[in-house]
Coordinates of C-alpha atoms in Angstrom, one line a residue:
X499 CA 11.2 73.4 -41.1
X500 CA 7.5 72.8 -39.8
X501 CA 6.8 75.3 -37.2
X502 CA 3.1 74.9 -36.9
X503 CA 1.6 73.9 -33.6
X504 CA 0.9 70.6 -32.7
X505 CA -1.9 68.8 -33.9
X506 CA -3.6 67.9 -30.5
X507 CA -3.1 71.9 -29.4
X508 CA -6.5 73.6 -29.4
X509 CA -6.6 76.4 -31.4
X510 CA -7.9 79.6 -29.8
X511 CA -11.8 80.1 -28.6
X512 CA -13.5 80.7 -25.9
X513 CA -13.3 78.3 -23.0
X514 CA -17.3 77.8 -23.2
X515 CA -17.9 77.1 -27.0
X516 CA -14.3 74.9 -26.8
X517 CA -16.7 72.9 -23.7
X518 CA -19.7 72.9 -25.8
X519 CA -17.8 71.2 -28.8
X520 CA -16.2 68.6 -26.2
X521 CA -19.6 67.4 -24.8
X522 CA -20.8 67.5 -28.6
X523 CA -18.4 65.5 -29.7
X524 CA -18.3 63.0 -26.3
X525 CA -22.2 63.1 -26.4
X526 CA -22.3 61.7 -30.4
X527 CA -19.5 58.9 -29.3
X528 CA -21.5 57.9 -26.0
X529 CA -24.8 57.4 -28.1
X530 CA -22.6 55.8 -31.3
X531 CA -19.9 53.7 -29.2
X532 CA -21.3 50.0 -28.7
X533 CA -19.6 46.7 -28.4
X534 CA -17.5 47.1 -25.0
X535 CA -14.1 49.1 -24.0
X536 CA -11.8 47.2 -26.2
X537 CA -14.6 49.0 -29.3
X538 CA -14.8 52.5 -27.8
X539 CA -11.2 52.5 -28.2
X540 CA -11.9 52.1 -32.3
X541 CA -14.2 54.7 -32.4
X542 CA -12.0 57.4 -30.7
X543 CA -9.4 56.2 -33.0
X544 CA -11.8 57.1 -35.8
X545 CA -13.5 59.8 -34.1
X546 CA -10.8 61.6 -31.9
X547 CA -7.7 60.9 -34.2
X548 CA -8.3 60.0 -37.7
X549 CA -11.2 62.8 -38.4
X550 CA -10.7 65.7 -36.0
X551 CA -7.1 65.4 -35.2
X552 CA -7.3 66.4 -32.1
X553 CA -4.3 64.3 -31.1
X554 CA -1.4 62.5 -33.6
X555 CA -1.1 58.1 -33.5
X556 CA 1.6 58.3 -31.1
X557 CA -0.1 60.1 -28.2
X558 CA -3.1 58.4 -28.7
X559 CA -1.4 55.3 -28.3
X560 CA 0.6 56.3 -25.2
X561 CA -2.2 57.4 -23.8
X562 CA -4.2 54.2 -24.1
X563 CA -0.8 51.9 -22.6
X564 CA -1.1 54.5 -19.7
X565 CA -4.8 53.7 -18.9
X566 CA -4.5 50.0 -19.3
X567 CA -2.0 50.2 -16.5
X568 CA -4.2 52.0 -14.2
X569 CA -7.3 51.2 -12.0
X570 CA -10.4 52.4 -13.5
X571 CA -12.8 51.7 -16.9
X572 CA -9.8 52.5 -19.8
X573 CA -11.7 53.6 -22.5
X574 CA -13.3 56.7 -19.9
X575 CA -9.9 57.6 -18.4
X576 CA -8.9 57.2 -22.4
X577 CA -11.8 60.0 -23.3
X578 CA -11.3 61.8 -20.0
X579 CA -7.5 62.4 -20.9
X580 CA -8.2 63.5 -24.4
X581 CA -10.6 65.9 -22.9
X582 CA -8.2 67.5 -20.5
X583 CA -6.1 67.8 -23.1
X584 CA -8.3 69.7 -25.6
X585 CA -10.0 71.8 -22.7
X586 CA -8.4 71.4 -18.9
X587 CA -10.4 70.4 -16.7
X588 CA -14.1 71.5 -17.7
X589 CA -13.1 69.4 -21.1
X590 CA -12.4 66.7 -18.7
X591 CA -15.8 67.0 -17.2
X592 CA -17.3 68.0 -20.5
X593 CA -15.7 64.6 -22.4
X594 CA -17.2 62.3 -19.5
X595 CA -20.4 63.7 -19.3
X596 CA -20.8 63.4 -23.0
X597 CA -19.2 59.8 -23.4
X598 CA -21.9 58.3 -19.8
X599 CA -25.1 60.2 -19.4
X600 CA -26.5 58.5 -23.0
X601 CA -25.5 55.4 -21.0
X602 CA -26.5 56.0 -17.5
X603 CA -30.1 57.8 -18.9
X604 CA -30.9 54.7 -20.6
X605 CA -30.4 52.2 -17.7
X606 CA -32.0 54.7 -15.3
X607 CA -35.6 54.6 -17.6
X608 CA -34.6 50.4 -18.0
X609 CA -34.3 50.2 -14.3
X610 CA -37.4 52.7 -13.5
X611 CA -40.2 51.6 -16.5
X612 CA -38.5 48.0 -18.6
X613 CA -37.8 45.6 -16.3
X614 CA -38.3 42.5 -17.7
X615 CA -38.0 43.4 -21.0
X616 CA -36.2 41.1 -23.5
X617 CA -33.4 43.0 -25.4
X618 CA -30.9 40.2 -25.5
X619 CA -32.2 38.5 -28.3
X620 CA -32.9 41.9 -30.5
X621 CA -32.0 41.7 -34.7
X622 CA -30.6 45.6 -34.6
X623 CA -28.5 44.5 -31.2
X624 CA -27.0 41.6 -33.4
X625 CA -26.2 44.1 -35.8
X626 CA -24.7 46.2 -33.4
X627 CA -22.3 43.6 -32.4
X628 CA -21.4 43.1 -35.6
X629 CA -20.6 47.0 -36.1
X630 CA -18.4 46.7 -33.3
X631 CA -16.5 43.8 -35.1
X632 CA -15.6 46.4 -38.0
X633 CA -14.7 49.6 -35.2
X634 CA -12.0 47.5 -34.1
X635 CA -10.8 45.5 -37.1
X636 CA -9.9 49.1 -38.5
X637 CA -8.1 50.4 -35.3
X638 CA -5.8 47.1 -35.5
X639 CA -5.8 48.1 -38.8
X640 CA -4.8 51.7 -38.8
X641 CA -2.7 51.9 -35.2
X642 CA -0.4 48.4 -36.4
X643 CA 0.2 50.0 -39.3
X644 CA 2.1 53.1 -38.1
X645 CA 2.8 51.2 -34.0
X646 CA 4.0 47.4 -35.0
X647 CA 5.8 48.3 -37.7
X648 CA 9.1 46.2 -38.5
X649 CA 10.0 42.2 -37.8
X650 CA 10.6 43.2 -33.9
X651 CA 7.2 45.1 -33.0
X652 CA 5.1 42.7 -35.1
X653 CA 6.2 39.9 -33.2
X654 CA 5.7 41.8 -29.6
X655 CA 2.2 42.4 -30.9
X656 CA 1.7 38.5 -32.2
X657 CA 3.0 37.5 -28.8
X658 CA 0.7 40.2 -27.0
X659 CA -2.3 38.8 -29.0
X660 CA -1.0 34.8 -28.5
X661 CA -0.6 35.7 -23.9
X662 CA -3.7 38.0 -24.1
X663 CA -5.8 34.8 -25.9
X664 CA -4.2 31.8 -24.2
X665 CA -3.9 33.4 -20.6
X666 CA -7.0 35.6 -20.4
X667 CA -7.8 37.0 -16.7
X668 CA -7.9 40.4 -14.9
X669 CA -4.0 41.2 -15.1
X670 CA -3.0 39.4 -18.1
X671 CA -3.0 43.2 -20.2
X672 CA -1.3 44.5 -17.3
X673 CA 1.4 41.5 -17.4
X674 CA 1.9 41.6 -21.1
X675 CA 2.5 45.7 -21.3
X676 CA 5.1 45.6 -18.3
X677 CA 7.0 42.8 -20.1
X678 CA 6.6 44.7 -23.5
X679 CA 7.7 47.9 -22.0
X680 CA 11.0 45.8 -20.3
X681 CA 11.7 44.5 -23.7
X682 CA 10.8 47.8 -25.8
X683 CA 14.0 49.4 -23.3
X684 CA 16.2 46.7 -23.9
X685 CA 15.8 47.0 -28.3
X686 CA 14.7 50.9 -28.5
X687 CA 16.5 52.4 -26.1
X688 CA 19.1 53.8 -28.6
X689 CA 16.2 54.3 -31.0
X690 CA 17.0 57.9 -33.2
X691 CA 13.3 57.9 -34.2
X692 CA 11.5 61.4 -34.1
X693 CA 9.1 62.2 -31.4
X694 CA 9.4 65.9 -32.4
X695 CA 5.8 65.0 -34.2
X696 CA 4.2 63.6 -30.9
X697 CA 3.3 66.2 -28.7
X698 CA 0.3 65.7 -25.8
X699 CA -0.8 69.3 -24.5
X700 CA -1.9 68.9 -20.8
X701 CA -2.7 72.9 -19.6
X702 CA -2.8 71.8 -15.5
X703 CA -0.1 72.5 -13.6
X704 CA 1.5 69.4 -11.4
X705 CA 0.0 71.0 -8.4
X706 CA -3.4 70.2 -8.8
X707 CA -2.2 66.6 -10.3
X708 CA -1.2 65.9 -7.0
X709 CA -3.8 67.1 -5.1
X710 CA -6.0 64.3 -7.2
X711 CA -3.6 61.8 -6.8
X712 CA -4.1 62.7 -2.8
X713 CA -7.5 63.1 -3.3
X714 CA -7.9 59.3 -5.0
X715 CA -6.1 57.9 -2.2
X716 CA -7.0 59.8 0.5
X717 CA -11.2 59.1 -0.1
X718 CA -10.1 54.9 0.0
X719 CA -9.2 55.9 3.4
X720 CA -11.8 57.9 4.7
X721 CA -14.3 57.1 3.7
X722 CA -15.0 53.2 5.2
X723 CA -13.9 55.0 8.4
X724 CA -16.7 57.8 7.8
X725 CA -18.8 54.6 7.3
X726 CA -17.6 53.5 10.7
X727 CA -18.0 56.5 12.9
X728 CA -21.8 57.5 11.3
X729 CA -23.4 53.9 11.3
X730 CA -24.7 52.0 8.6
X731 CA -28.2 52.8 8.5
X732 CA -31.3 55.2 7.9
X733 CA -29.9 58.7 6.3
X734 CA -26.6 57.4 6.1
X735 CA -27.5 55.2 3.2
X736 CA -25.8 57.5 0.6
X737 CA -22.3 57.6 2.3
X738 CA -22.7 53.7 2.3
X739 CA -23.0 53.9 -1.1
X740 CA -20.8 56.2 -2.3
X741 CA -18.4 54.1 -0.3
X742 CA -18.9 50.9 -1.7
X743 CA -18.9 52.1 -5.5
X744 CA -16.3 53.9 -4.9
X745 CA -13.8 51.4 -3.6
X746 CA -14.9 49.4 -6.8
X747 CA -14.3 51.6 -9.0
X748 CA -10.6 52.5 -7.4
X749 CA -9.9 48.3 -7.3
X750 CA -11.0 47.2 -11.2
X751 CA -8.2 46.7 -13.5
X752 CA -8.3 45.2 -16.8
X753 CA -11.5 45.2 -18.8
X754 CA -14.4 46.5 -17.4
X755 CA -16.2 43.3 -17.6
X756 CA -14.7 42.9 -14.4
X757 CA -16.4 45.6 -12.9
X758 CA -19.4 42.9 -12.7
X759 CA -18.3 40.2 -9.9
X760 CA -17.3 43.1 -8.0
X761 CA -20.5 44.8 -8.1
X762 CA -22.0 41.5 -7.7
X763 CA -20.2 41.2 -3.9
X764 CA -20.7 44.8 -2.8
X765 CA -24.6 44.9 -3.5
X766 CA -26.4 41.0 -3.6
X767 CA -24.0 40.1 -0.4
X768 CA -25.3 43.6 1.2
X769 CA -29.2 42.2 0.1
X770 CA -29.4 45.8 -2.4
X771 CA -30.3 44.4 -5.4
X772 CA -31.3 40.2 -5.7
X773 CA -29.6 38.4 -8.0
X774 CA -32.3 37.7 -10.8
X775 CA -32.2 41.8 -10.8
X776 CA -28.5 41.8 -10.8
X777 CA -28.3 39.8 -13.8
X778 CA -31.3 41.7 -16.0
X779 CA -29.1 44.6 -15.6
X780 CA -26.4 42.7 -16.4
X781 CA -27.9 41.9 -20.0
X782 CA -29.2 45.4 -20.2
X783 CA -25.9 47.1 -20.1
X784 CA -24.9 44.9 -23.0
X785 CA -27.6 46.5 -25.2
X786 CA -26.4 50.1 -24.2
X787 CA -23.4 52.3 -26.1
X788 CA -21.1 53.3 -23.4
X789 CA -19.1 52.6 -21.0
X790 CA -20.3 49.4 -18.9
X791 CA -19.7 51.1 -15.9
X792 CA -22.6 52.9 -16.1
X793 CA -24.2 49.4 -14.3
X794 CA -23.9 51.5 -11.9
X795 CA -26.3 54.0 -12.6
X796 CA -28.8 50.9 -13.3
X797 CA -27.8 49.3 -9.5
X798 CA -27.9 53.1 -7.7
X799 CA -31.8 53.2 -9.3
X800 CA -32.8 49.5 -7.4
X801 CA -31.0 50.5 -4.1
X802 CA -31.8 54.3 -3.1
X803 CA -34.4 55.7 -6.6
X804 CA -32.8 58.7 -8.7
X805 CA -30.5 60.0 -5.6
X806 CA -29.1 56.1 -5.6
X807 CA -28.4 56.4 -9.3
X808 CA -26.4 59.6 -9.3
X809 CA -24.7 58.7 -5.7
X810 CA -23.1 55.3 -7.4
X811 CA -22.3 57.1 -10.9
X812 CA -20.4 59.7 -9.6
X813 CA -18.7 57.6 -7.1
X814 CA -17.3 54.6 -9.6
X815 CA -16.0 56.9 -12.1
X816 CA -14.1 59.1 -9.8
X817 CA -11.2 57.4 -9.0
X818 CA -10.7 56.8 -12.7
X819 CA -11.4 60.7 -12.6
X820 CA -9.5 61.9 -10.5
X821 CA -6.1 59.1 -11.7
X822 CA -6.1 60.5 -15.2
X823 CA -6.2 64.0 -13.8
X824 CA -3.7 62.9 -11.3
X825 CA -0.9 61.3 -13.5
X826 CA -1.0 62.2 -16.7
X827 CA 1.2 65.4 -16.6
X828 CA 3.7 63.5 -15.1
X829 CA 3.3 61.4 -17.9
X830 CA 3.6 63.3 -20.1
X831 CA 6.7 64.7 -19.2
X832 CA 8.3 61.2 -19.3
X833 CA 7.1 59.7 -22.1
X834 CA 9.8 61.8 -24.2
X835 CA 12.8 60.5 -21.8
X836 CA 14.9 58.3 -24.4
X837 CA 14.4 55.3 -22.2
X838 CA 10.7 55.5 -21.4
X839 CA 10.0 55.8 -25.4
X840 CA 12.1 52.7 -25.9
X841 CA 9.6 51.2 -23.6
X842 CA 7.1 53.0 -25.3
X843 CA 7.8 51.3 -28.5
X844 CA 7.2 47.9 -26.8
X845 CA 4.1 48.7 -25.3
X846 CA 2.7 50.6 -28.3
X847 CA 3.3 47.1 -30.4
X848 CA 1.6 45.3 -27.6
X849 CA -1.3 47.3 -27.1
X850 CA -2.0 46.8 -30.8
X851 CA -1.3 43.0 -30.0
X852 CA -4.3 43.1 -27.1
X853 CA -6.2 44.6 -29.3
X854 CA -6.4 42.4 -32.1
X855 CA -6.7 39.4 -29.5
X856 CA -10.0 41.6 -28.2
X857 CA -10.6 41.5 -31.7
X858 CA -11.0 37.9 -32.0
X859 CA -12.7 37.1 -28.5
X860 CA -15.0 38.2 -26.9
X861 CA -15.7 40.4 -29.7
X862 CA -15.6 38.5 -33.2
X863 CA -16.5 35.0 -30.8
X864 CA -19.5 36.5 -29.8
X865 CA -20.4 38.5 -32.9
X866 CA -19.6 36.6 -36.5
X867 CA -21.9 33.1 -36.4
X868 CA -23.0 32.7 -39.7
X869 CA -21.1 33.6 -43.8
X870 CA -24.0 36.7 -43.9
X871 CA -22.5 38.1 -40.5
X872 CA -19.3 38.3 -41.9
X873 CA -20.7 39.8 -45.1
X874 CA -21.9 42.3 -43.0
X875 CA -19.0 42.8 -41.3
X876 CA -17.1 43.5 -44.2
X877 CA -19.4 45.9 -45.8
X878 CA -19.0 47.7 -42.3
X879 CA -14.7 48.0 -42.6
X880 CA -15.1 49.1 -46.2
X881 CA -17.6 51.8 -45.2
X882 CA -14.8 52.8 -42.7
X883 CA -11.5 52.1 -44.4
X884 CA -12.3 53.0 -47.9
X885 CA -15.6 55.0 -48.6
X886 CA -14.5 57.3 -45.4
X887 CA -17.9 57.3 -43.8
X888 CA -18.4 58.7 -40.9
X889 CA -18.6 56.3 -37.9
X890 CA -22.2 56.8 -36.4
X891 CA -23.7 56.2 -40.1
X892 CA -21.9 52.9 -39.7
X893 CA -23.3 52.5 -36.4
X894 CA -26.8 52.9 -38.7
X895 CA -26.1 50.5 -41.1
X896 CA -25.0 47.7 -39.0
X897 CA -28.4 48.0 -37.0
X898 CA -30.5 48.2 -40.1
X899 CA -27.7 45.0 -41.3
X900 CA -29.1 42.9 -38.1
X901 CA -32.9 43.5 -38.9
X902 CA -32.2 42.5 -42.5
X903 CA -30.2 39.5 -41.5
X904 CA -32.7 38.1 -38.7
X905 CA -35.4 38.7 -41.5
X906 CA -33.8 36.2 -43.6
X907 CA -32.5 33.8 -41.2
X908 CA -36.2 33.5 -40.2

């Protein structure tokens, strides 16, 4: 019998180079990852699981069911939990610095020097798009091969992908895992399947889990009363801030377009930020690998400078922060009880199905218009599925792709 350790288990180094090869590896994914949250989760996939192993299919995939369910930008909390566990919490830290400050750095010069400035209609963003097409066409690819295997799963994640399309709003992923998870205990609750192979090391103890989860809770409470007892005004301007993008980050679930209205009520209702600069942000942080909710960082700049920029970024990812940190020991321990993997099963097969409806729109609906897009795109997928490149040379090639294609539509 295999008694080696588990894939995802760090092997043994010092705490600081184990950090340093985190951010590294965050850092390369945060200035690689475009195309939106549904993409990051392809290039983790690529990066995080198929290359460095760091964690097997089956984790990864419980991992992302567990962050689709909770408040907060998934593909972070995603990137946050494999951080924690590949280095506790400094990996944490180290994993979500890496993955936003590419990001965030770029609005923050946008916001300070390019205002103005036309990126929506750029050839190498075009190709970028399309790059994004391939990242997740060879998840689908790789996780439904191993997740939505069999007649049963394949039709929870042709289901998924038919709800997710037809029905599309804030809670529809949220609706469509919770019914795949009832329907995953129901078949697979007798399931003799192996887990022995799926192990997710999380090295905090359930102490300091709660004292985030207490933490995440207890700042949605005190801080609008802070706000309350200090004023509104003059020096207090940072609390007011934190406040506000805090209490959106702890409210979005779903995609992190929907980050955007939300932003849009807490700062152009509050006369922060007018609405023509709202909305140049808005098509900035399109053009930017990342996570979107480093808007944020972009808003934070308008309101209060550099201080205003760091205020809002820290505050909107926290909750997300401080939830992954806060629940996934716990989860961990109950993903392996024989009714929560038949669940499992379910949702697995239905994240897969979400995915591949992501797949089609916004991303492919926004991307493919012409026969040479789709050329490109599938030079891109055999680049990742067959020729094994690495993914930030693809990243390359699609953006070189773009020029060359708006060269010859012109």
């Amino acid at each position: 019998m295999d008694t080696s350790k588990p894939l995802n288990k760090p092997i043994q180094k010092s705490r600081f180079l184990q950090t340093v090869e985190i951010l590294g590896v965050s850092a390369k994914l945060g200035m690689t990852s475009f195309g939106g949250p549904i993409a990051h989760l392809g290039y983790y996939h690529e990066e995080y699981v198929s290359r460095r192993k760091w964690l097997d299919e089956r984790s990864y995939a419980d991992l992302v069911a567990l962050c689709q369910f909770l408040p907060g930008p998934a593909s972070s909390q995603v990137g946050i939990g494999i951080g924690l566990s590949r280095g506790g919490v400094l990996g944490a830290i180290a994993a979500w610095l890496g993955f936003t400050l590419p990001s965030a750095i770029v609005l923050i010069v946008f916001a300070l020097f390019m205002q103005g400035m036309d990126v929506g209609s750029a050839f190498w963003l075009h190709g970028l798009k399309l790059t994004a097409v391939s990242i997740v066409a060879q998840a689908v690819w790789s996780m439904g091969r191993k997740l939505a295997t069999g007649r049963s799963r394949a039709t929870i994640a042709i289901l998924a992908a038919t709800i997710s399309l037809i029905w599309a709003n804030a809670f529809t992923q949220v609706f469509v895992i919770a019914i795949a998870g009832i329907v995953g205990l129901w078949l697979y609750r007798k399931s003799t399947e192996s887990q022995a192979e799926s192990t997710f090391f999380v090295p905090i103890s359930r102490k300091w889990s709660v004292v985030c989860l207490v933490l995440y809770f207890g700042l949605l409470l005190i801080l609008p009363l802070l706000v309350r007892i200090f004023g509104g005004g003059g020096t207090t301007n940072g609390l007011l801030l934190f406040d506000s993008f805090y209490r959106t980050g702890s409210l979005v679930f779903g995609s992190g377009h929907v980050v955007l209205p939300l932003l849009q009520g807490e700062v152009i209702h509050t006369g922060w930020v007018t609405e023509s600069d709202f909305l140049a942000g808005y098509g900035l942080v399109q053009a930017v690998p990342g996570p979107l909710f480093t808007f944020a960082s972009y808003l934070g700049v308008l309101i209060s400078g550099i201080p205003g920029a760091i205020i809002a970024t820290i505050a909107i990812f926290l909750p997300a922060f401080l939830l992954i940190v806060g629940v996934l020991p716990f989860w961990n321990g109950l993903r392996h009880n024989n009714n929560v993997q038949g669940a499992l099963h379910g949702v697995n097969a239905a994240v897969v199905g979400i995915l591949l409806a992501a797949l089609y729109n916004p991303i492919w609906t926004t991307s493919v218009n012409t026969a040479l897009d789709f050329v490109l795109v599938l030079l891109l997928f055999g680049m990742l599925i067959y020729w094994k490149l690495p993914s930030w040379s693809v990243v390359l090639a699609g953006a070189a792709g773009g020029v060359l294609l708006g060269i010859l539509g012109n």
